[in-house]
CSV table of C-alpha atoms in Angstrom, one decimal:
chain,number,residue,atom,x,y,z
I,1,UNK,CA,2.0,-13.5,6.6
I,2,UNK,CA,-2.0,-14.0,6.4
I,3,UNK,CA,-2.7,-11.7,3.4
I,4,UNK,CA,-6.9,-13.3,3.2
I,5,UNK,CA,-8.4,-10.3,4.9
I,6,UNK,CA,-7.2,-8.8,2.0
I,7,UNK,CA,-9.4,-11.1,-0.6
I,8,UNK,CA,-12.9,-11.1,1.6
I,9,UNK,CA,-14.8,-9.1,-0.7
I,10,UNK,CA,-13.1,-10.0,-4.4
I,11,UNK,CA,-9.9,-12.3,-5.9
I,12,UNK,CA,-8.0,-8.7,-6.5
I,13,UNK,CA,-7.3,-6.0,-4.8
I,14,UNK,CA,-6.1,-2.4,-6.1
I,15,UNK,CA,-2.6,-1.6,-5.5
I,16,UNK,CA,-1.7,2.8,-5.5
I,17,UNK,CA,1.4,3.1,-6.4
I,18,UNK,CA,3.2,6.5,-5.0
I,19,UNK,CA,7.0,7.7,-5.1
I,20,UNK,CA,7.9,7.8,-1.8
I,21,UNK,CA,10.5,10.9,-2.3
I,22,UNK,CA,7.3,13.2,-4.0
I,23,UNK,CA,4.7,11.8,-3.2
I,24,UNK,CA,3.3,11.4,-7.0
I,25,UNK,CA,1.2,8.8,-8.0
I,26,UNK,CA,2.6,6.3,-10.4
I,27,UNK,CA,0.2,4.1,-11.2
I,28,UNK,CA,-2.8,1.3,-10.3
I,29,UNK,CA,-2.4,-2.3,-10.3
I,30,UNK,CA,-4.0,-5.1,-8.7
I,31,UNK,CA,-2.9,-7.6,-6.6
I,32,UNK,CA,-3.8,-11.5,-6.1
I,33,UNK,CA,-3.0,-13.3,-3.2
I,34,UNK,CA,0.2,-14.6,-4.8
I,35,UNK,CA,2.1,-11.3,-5.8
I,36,UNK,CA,0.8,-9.5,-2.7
I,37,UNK,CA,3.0,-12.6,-1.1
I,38,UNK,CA,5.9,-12.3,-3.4
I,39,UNK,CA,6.2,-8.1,-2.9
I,40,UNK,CA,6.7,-9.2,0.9
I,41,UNK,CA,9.0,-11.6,0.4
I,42,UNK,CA,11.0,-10.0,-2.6
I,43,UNK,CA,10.7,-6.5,-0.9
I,44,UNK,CA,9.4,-5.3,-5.3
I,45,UNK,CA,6.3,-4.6,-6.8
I,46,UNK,CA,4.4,-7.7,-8.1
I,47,UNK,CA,0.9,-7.6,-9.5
I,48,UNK,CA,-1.0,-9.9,-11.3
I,49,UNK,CA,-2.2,-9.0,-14.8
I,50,UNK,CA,-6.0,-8.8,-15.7
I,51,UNK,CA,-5.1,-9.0,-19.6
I,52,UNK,CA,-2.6,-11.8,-19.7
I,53,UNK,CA,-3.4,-13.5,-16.5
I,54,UNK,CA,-0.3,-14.2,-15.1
I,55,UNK,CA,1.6,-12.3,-12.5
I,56,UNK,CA,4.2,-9.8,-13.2
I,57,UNK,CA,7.1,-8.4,-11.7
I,58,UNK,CA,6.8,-4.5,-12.4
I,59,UNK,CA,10.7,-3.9,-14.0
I,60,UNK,CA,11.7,-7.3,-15.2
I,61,UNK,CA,11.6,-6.6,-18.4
I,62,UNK,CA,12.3,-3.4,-18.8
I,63,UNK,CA,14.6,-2.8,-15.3
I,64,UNK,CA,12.2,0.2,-14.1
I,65,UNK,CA,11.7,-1.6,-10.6
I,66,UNK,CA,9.8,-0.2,-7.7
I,67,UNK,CA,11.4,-1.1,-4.3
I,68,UNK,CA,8.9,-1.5,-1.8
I,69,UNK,CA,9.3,0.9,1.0
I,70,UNK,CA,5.5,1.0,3.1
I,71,UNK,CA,2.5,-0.5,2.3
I,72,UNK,CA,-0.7,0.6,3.9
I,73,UNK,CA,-4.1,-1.1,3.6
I,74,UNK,CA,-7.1,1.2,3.7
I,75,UNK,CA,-9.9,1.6,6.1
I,76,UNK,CA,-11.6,-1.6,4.2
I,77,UNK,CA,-8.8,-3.6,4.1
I,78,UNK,CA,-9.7,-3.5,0.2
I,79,UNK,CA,-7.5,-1.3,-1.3
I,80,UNK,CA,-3.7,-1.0,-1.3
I,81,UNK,CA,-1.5,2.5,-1.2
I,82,UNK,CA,2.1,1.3,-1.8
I,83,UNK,CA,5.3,3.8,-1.5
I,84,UNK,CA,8.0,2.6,-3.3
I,85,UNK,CA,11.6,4.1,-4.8
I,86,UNK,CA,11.0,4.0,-8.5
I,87,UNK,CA,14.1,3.2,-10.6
I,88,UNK,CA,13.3,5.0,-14.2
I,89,UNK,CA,9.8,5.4,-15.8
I,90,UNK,CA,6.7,3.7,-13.8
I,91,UNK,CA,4.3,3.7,-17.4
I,92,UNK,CA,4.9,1.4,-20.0
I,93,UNK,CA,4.1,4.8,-22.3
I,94,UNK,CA,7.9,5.8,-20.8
I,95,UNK,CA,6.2,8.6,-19.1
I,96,UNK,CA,7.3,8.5,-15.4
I,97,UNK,CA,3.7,8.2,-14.1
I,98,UNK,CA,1.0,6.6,-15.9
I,99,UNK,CA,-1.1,9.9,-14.7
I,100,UNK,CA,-0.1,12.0,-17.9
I,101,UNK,CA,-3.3,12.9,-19.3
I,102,UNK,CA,-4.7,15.9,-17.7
I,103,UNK,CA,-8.4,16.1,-18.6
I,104,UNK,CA,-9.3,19.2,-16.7
């Protein structure tokens, strides 16, 4: 699969992350080239990390994978919305979605 009309305007694209059964929003990642690759092939999340700089495979570690079931690109083509079946806790907090902090 071409992914570069995905990487026209920047190196990374954001990646929304949403439980397919509910419809919640997990999380935000980005994507490179590379992991938005290996999510097609693999059929999981993978995302590369800003603060390490390495890709990651979201669950490896801790087994809290996200199965890929649609991914939509926006208007844009520069922004991700990814529905997946979330096995345990999407935030590394533990909390199941990394939107925990109501503010208003």
């Amino acid at each position: 699969m071409n992914v570069d009309q995905y990487f026209v305007k920047a190196d990374l694209i954001p990646a929304i992350i949403q439980e397919k059964s509910t419809g919640e929003v997990l999380m935000l990642a980005y994507m490179n080239r590379e992991s938005m690759l290996k999510t097609f092939e693999t059929g999981y999340t993978w995302f590369w990390s800003r603060s390490r700089q390495e890709l990651w495979n979201k669950g490896a570690t801790s087994g809290h994978l996200q199965k890929v079931i649609d991914i939509y690109a926006d208007c844009d083509d520069d922004t991700l919305l990814i529905t997946v079946e979330q096995t345990g806790a999407a935030c590394h907090t533990g909390n199941h979605s990394c939107f925990f902090k109501k503010l208003k």
